[in-house]
PDB file of C-alpha atoms and ligand atoms in Angstrom:
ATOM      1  CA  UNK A  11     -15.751 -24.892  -4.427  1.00 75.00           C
ATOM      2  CA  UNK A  12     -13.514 -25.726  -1.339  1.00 77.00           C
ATOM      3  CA  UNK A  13     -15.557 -24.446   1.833  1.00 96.00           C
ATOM      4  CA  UNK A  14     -12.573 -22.754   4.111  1.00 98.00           C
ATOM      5  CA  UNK A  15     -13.718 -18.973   4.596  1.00 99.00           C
ATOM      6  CA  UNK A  16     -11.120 -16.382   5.988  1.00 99.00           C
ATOM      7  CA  UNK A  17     -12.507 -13.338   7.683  1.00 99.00           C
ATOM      8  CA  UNK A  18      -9.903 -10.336   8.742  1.00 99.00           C
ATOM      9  CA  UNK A  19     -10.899  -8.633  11.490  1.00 98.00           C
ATOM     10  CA  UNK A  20     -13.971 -11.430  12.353  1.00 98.00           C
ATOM     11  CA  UNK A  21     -13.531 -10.648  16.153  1.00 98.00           C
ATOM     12  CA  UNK A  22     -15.895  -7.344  16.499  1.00 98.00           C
ATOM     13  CA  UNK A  23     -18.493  -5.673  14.234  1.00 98.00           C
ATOM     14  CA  UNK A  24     -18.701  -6.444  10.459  1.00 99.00           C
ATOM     15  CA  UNK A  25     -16.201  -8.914   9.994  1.00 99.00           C
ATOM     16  CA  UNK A  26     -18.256 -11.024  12.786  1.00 99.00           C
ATOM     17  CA  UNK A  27     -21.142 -10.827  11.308  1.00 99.00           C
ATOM     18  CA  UNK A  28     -19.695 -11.673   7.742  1.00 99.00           C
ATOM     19  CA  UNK A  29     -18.123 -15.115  10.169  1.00 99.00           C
ATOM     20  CA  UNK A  30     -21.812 -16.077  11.064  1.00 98.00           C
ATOM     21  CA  UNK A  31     -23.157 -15.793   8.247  1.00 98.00           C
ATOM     22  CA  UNK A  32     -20.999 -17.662   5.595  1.00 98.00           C
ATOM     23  CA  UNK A  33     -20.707 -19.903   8.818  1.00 98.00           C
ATOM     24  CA  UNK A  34     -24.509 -20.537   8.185  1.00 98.00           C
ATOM     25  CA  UNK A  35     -23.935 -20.723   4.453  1.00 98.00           C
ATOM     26  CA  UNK A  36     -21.819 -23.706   5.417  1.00 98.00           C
ATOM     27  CA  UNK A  37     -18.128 -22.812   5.601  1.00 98.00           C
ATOM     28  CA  UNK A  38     -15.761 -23.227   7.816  1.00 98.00           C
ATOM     29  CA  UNK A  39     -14.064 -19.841   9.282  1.00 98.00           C
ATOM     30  CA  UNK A  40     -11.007 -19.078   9.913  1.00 98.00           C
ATOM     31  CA  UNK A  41     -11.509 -16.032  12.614  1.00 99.00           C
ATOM     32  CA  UNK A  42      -8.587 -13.301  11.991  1.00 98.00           C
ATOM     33  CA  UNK A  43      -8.239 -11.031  14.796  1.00 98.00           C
ATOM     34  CA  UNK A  44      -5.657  -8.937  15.941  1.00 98.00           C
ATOM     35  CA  UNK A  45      -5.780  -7.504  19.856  1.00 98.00           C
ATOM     36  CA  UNK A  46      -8.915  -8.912  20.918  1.00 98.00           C
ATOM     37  CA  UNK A  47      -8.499 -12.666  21.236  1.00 98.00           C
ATOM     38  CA  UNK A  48     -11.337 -13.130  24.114  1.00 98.00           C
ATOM     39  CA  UNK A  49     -13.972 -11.641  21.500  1.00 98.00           C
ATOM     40  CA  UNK A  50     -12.278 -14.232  18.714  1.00 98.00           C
ATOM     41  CA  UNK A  51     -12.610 -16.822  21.234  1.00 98.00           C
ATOM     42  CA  UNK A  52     -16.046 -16.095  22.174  1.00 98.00           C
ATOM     43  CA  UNK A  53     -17.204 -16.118  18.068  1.00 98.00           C
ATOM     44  CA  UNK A  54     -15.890 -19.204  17.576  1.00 98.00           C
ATOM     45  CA  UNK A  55     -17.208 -21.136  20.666  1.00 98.00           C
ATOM     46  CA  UNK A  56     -20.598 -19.357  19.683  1.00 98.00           C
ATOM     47  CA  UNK A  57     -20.405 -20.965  15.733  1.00 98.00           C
ATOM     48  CA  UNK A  58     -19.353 -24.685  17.423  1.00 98.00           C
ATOM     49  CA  UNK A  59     -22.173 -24.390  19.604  1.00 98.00           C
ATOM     50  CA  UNK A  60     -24.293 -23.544  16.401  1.00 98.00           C
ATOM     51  CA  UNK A  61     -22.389 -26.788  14.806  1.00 98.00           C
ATOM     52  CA  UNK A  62     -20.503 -25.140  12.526  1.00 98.00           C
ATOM     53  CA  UNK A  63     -16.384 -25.273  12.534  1.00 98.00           C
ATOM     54  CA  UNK A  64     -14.117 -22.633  13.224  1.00 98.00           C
ATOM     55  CA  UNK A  65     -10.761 -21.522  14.678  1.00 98.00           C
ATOM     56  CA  UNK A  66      -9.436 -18.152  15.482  1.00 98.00           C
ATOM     57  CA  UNK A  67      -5.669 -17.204  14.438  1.00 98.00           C
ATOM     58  CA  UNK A  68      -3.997 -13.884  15.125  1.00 98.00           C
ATOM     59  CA  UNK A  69      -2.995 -12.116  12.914  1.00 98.00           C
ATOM     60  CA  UNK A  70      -1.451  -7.891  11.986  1.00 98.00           C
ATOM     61  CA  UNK A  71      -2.794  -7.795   8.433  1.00 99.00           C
ATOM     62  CA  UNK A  72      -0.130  -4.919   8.038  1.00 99.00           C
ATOM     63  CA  UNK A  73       2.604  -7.477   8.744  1.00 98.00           C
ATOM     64  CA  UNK A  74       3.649  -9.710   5.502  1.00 98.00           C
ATOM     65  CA  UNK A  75       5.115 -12.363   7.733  1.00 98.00           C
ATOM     66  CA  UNK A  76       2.153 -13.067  10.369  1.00 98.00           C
ATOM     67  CA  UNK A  77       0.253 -13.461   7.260  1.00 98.00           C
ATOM     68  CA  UNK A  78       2.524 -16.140   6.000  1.00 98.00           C
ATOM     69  CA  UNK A  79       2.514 -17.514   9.226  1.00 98.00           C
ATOM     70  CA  UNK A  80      -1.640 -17.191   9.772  1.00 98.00           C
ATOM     71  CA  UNK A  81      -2.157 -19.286   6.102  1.00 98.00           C
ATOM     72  CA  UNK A  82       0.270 -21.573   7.038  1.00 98.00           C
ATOM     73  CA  UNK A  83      -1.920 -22.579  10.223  1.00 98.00           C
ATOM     74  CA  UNK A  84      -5.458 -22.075   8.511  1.00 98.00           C
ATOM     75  CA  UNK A  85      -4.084 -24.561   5.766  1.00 98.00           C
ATOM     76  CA  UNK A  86      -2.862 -27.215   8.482  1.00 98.00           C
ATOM     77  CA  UNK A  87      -5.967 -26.572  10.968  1.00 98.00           C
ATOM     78  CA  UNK A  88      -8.947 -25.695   8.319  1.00 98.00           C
ATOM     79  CA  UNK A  89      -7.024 -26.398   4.662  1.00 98.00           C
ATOM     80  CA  UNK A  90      -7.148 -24.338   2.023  1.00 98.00           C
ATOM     81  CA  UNK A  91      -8.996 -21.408   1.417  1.00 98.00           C
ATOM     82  CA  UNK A  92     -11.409 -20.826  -1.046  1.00 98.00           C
ATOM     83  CA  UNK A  93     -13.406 -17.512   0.271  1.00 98.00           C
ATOM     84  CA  UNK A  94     -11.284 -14.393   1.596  1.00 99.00           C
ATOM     85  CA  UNK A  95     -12.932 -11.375   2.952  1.00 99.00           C
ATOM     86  CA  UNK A  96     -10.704  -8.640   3.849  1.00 99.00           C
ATOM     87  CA  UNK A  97     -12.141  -6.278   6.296  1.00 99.00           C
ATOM     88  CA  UNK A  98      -9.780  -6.003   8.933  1.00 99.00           C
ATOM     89  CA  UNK A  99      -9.356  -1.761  10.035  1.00 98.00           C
ATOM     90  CA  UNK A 100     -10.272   1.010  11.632  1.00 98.00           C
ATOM     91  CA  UNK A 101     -10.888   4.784  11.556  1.00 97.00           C
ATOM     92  CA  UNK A 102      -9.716   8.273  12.275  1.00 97.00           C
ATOM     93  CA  UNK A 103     -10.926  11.395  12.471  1.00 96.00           C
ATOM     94  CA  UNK A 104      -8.276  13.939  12.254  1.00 97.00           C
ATOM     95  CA  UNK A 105      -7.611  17.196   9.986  1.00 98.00           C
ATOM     96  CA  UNK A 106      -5.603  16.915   7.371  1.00 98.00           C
ATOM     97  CA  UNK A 107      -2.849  19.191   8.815  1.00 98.00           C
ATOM     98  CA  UNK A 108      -2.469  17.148  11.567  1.00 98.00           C
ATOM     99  CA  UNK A 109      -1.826  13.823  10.678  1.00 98.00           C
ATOM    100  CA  UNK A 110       1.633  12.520  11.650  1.00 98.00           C
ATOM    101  CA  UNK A 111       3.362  10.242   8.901  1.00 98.00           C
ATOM    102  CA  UNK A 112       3.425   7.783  11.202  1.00 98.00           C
ATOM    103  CA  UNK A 113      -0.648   7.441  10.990  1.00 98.00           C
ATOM    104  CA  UNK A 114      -0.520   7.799   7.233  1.00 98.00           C
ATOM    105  CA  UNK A 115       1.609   4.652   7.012  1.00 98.00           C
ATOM    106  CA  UNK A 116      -0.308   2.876   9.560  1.00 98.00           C
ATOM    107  CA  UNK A 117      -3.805   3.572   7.552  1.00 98.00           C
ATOM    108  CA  UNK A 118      -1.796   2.556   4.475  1.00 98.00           C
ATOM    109  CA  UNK A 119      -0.613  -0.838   6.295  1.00 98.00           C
ATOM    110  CA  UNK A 120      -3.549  -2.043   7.756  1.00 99.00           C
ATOM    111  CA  UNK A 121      -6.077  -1.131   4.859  1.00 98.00           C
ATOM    112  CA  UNK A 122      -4.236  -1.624   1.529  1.00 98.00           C
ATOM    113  CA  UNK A 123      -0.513  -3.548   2.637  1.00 98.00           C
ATOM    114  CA  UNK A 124      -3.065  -5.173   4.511  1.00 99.00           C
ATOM    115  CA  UNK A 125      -5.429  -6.348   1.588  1.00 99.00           C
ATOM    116  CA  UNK A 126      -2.182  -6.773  -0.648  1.00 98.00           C
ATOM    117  CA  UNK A 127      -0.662  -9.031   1.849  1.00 98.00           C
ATOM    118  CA  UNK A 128      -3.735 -11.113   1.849  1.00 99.00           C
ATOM    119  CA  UNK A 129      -4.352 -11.747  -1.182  1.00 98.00           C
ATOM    120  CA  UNK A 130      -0.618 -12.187  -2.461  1.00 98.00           C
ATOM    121  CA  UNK A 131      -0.936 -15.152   0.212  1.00 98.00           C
ATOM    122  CA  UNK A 132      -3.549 -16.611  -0.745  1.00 98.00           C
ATOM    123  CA  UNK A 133      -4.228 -16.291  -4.406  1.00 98.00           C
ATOM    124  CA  UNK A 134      -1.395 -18.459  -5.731  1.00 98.00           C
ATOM    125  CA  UNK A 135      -3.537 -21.768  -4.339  1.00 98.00           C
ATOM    126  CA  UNK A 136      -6.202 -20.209  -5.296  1.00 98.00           C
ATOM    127  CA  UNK A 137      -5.036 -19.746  -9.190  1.00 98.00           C
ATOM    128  CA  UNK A 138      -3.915 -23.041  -8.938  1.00 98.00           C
ATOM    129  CA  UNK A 139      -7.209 -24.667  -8.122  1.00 98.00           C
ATOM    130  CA  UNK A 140      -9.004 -22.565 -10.239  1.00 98.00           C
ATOM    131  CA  UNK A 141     -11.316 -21.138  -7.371  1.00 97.00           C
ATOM    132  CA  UNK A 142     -11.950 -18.444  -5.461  1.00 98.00           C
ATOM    133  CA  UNK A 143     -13.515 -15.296  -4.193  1.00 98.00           C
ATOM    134  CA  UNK A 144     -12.489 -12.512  -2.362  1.00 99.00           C
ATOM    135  CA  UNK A 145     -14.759  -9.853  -1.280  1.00 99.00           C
ATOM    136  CA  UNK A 146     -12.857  -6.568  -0.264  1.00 99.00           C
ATOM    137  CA  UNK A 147     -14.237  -3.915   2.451  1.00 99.00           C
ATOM    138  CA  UNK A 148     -13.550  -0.606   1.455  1.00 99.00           C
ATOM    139  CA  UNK A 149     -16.096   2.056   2.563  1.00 98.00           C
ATOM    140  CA  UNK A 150     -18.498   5.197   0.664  1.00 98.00           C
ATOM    141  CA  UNK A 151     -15.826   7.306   1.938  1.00 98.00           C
ATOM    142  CA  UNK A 152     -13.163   5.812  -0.390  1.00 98.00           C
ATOM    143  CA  UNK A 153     -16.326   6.837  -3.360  1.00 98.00           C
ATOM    144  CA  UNK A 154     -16.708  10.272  -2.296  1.00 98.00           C
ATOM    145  CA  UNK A 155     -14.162  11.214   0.281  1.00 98.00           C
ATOM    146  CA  UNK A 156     -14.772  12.798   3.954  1.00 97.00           C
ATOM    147  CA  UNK A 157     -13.450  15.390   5.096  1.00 98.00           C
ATOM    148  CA  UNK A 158     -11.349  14.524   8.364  1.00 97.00           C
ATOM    149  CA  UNK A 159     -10.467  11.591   7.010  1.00 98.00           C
ATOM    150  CA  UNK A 160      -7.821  12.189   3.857  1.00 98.00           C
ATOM    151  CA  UNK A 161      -5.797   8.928   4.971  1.00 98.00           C
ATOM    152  CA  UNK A 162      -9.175   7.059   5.708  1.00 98.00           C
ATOM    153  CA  UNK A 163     -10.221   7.830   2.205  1.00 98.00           C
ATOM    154  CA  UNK A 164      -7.405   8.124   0.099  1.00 98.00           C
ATOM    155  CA  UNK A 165      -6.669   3.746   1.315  1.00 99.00           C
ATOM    156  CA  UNK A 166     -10.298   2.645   0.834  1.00 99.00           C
ATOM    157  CA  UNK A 167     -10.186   4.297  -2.837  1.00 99.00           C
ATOM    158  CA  UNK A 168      -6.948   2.742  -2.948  1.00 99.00           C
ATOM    159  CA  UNK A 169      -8.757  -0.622  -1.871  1.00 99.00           C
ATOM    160  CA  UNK A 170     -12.210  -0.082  -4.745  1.00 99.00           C
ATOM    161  CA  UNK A 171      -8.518   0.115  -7.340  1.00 99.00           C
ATOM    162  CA  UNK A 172      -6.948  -3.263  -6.294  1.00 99.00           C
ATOM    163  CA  UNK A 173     -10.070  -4.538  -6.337  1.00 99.00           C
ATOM    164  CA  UNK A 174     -11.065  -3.714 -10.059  1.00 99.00           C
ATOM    165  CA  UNK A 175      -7.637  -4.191 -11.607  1.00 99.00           C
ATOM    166  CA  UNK A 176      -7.202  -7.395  -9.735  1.00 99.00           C
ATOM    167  CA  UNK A 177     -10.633  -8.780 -11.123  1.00 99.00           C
ATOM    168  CA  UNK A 178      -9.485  -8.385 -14.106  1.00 99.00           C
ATOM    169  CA  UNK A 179      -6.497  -9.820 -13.841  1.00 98.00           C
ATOM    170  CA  UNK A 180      -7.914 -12.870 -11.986  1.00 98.00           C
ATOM    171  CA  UNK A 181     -11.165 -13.258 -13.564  1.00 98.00           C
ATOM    172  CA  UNK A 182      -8.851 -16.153 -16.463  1.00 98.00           C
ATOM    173  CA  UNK A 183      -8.016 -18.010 -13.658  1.00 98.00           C
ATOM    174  CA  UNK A 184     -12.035 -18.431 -12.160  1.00 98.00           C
ATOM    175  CA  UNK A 185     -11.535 -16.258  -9.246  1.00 98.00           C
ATOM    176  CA  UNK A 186     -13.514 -13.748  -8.670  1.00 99.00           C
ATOM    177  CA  UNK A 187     -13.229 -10.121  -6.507  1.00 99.00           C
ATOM    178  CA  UNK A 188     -15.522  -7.745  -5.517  1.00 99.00           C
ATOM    179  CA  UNK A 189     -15.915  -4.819  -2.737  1.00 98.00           C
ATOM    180  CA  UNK A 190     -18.231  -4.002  -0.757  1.00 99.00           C
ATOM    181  CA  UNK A 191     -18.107   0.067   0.707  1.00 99.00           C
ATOM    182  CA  UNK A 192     -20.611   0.464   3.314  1.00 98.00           C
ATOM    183  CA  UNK A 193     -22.245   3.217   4.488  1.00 98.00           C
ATOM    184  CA  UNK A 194     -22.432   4.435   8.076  1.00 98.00           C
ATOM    185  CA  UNK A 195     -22.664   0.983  10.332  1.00 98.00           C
ATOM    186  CA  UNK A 196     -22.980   0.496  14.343  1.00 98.00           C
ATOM    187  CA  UNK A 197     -20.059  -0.913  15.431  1.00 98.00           C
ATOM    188  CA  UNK A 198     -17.312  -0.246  17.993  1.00 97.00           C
ATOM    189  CA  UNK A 199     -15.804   2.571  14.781  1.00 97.00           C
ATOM    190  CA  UNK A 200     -18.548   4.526  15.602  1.00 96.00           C
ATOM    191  CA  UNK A 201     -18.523   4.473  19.380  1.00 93.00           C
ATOM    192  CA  UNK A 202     -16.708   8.309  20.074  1.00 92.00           C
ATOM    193  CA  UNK A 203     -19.831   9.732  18.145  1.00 94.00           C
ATOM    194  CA  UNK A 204     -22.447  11.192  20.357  1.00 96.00           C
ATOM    195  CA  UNK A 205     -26.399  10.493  20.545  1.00 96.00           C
ATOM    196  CA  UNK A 206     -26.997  13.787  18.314  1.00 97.00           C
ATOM    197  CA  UNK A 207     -23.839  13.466  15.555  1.00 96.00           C
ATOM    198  CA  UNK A 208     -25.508   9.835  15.226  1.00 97.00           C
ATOM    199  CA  UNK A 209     -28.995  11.029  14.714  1.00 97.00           C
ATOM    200  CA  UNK A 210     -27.763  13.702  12.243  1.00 97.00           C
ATOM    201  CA  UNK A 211     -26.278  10.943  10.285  1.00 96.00           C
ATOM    202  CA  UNK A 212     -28.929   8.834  10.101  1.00 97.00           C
ATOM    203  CA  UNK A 213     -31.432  11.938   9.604  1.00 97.00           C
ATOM    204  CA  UNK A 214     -29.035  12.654   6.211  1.00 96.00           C
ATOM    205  CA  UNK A 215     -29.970   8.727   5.066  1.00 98.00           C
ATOM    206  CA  UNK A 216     -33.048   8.362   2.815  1.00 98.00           C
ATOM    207  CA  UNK A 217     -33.623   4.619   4.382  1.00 98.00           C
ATOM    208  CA  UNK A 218     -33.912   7.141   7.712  1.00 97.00           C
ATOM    209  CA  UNK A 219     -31.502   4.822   9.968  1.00 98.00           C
ATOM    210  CA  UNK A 220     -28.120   4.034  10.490  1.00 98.00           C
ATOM    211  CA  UNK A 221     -26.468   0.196   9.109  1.00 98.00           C
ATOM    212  CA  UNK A 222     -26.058  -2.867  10.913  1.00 98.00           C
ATOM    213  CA  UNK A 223     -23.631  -5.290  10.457  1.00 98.00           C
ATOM    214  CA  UNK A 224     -26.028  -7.412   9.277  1.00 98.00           C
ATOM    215  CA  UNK A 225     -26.519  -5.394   6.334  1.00 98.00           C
ATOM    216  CA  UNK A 226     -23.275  -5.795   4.739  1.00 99.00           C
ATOM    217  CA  UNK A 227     -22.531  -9.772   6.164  1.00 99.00           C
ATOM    218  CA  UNK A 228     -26.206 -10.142   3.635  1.00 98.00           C
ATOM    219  CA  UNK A 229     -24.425  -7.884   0.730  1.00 99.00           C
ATOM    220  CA  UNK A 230     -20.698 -10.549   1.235  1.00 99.00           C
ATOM    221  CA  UNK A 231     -22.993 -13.359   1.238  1.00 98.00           C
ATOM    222  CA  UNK A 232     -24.263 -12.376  -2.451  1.00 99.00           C
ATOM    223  CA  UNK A 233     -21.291 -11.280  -3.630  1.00 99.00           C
ATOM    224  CA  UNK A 234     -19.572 -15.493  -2.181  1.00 98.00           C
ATOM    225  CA  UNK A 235     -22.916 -17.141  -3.410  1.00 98.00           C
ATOM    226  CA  UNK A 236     -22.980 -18.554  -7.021  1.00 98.00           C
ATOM    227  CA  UNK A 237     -26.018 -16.285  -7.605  1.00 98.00           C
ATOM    228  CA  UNK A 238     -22.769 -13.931  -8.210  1.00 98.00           C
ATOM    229  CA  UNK A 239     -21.401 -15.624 -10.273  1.00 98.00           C
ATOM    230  CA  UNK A 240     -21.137 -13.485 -13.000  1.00 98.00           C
ATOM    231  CA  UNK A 241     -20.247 -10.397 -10.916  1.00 99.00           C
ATOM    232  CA  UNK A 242     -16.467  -9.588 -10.521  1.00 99.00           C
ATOM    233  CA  UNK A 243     -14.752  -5.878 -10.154  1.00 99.00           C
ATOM    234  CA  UNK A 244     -17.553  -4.314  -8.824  1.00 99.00           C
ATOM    235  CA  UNK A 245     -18.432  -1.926  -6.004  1.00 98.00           C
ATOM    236  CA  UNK A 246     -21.924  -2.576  -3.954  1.00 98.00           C
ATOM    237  CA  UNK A 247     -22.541  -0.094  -1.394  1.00 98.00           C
ATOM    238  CA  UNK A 248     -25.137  -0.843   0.922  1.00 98.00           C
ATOM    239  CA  UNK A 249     -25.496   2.388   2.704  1.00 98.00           C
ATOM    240  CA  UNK A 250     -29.124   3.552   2.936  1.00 98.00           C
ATOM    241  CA  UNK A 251     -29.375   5.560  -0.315  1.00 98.00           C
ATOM    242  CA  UNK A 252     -26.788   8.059   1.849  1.00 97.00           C
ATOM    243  CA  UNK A 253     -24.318   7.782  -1.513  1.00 97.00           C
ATOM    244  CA  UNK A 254     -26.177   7.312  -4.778  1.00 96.00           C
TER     245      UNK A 254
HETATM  246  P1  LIG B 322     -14.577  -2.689  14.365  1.00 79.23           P
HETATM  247  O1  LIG B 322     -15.855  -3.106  14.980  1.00 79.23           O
HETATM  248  O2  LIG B 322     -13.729  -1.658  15.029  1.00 79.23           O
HETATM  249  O3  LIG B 322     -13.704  -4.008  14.078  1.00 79.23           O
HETATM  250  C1  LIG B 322     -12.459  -3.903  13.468  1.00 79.23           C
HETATM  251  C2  LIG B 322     -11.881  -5.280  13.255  1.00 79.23           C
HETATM  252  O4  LIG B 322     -10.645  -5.159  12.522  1.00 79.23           O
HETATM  253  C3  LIG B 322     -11.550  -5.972  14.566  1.00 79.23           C
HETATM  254  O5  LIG B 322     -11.861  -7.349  14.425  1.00 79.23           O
HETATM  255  C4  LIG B 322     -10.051  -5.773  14.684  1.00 79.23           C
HETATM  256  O6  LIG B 322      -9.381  -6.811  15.401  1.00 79.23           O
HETATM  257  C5  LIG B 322      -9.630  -5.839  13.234  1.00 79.23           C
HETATM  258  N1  LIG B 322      -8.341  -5.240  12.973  1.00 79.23           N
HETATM  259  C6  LIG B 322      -7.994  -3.936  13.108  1.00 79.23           C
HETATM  260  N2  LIG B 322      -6.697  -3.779  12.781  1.00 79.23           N
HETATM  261  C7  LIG B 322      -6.230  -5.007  12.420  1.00 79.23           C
HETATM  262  C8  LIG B 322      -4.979  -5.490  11.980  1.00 79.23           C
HETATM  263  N3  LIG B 322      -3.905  -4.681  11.840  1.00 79.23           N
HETATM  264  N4  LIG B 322      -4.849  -6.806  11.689  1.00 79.23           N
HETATM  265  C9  LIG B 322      -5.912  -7.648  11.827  1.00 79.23           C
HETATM  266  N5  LIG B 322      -7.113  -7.244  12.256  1.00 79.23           N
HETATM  267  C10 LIG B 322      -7.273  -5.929  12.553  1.00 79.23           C
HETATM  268  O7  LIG B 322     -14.801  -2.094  12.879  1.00 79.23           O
HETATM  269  P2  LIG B 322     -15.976  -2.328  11.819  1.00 79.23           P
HETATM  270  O8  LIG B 322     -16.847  -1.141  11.866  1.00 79.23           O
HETATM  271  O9  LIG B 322     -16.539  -3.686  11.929  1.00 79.23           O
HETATM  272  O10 LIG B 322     -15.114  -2.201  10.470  1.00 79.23           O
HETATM  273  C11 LIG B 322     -14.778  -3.313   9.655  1.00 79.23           C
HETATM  274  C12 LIG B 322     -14.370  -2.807   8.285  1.00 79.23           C
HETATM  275  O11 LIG B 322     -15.457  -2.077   7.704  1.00 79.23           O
HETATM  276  C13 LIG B 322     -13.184  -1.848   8.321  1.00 79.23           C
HETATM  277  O12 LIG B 322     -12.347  -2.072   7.210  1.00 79.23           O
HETATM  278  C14 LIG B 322     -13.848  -0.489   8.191  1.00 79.23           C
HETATM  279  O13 LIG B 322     -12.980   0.476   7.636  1.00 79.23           O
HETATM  280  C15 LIG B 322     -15.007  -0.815   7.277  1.00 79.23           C
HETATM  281  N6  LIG B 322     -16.109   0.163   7.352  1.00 79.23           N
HETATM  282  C16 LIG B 322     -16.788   0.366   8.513  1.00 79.23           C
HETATM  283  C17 LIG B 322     -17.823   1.298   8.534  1.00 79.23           C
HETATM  284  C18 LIG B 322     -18.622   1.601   9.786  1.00 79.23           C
HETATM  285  O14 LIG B 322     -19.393   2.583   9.767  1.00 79.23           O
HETATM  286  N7  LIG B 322     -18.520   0.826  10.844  1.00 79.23           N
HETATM  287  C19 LIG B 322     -18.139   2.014   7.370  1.00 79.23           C
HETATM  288  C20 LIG B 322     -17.427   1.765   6.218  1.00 79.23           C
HETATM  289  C21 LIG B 322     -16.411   0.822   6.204  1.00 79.23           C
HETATM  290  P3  LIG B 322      -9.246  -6.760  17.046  1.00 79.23           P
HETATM  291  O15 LIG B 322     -10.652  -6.932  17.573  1.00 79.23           O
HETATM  292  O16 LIG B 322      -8.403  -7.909  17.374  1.00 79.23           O
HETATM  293  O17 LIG B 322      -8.666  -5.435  17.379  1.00 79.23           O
END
């Protein structure tokens, strides 16, 4: 398999640590970010020092055309790629009464426009090589819903959906597609939650602690390696035995 690896939202938290380690697994990564170019910047001079290559592109997932634009440059800087994870998003907390349209189209453009645009980009080199896997981050909220978070939920269910139907549809052409829904995770999502919600949370997890993004970058690994090889349309959830 070709060894360019594109990682949405690779400038902060998961997606990162997804970029280091298929970085160490011996691809090349394309860094997607969106606002935060100096973190993007800092990730990849961190993986040349390490030896490994890498280039950062911007990139609003939500937008059709900066995508077209983005794989255009990853082909011409990096070629073509073989390994797409989508993970680019955020969160919001908000009762259901009280979110605008305007946010319910944003959640809906950045999580699931953003995963369609994605990988309608990139999948028709990838059918045509025959390779490829893409590894979608949804989240245990889009399993079970959370309250405070209908838009939140109601897009990462949408992503676990386009996931399995596009595995299937895929699968003929040697391309696999999985998702990955973590649990609760430390990262900048999680920074307006105080000492006490956080300790709640992680007092409500059988594994007794709160994610890393560590954690899921090992459960993406898996799912790129050919020790998956035989998995496709499926949902791993590494969050702590929180959502069994
Ligand atoms: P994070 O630390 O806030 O990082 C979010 C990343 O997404 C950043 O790199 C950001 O880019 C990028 N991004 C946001 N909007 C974008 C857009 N429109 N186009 C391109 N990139 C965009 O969040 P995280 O916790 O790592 O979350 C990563 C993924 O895991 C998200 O899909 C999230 O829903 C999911 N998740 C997280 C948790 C958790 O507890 N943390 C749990 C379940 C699922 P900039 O830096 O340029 O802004």
């Amino acid at each position: 398999m070709g060894n360019v690896a594109l990682i949405t939202g690779a400038s902060r938290g998961i997606g990162r640590a997804v970029a280091v380690r298929l970085a160490q697994m011996g691809y090349a990564i394309a860094v997607c970010y969106h606002t935060t170019s100096d973190k993007a910047q800092e990730l990849v001079a961190e993986l040349r020092e390490n030896g490994h290559t890498a280039t950062a592109f911007c990139c609003d997932v939500a937008n059709s055309a900066h995508v077209e634009m983005m794989a255009q440059a990853v082909r011409e800087e990096l070629g073509e790629v073989s390994v797409l994870v989508n993970n680019a998003g955020y969160a919001q907390q908000k009762l259901f009464t009280e979110i605008s349209s305007d946010e319910w189209e944003r959640m809906i453009g950045v999580h699931l426009t953003g995963t369609f645009n994605t990988c309608h980009t990139f999948l028709p080199s990838m059918i045509r090589r025959h390779e490829g896997v893409i590894v979608n981050i949804s989240s245990m909220w889009g399993q079970i819903g959370g309250s405070c978070e209908v838009h939140y939920s109601a897009v990462k269910a949408g992503v676990i959906g386009l996931t399995k139907a596009l595995a299937k549809e895929v699968g003929p052409s040697g391309i696999r597609v999985n998702c990955v829904a973590p649990g609760v995770i430390m990262t900048d999502m999680m920074k307006d939650f105080d000492e006490e919600t956080l300790q709640s949370l992680a007092d409500a997890t059988p594994l007794m602690r709160l994610g890393a993004p560590r954690d899921i970058a090992n459960a993406v690994a898996f799912l790129v390696s050919d020790e998956a090889a035989f998995i496709t349309g499926q949902v791993i959830s590494p969050n702590g035995g929180m959502v069994i």
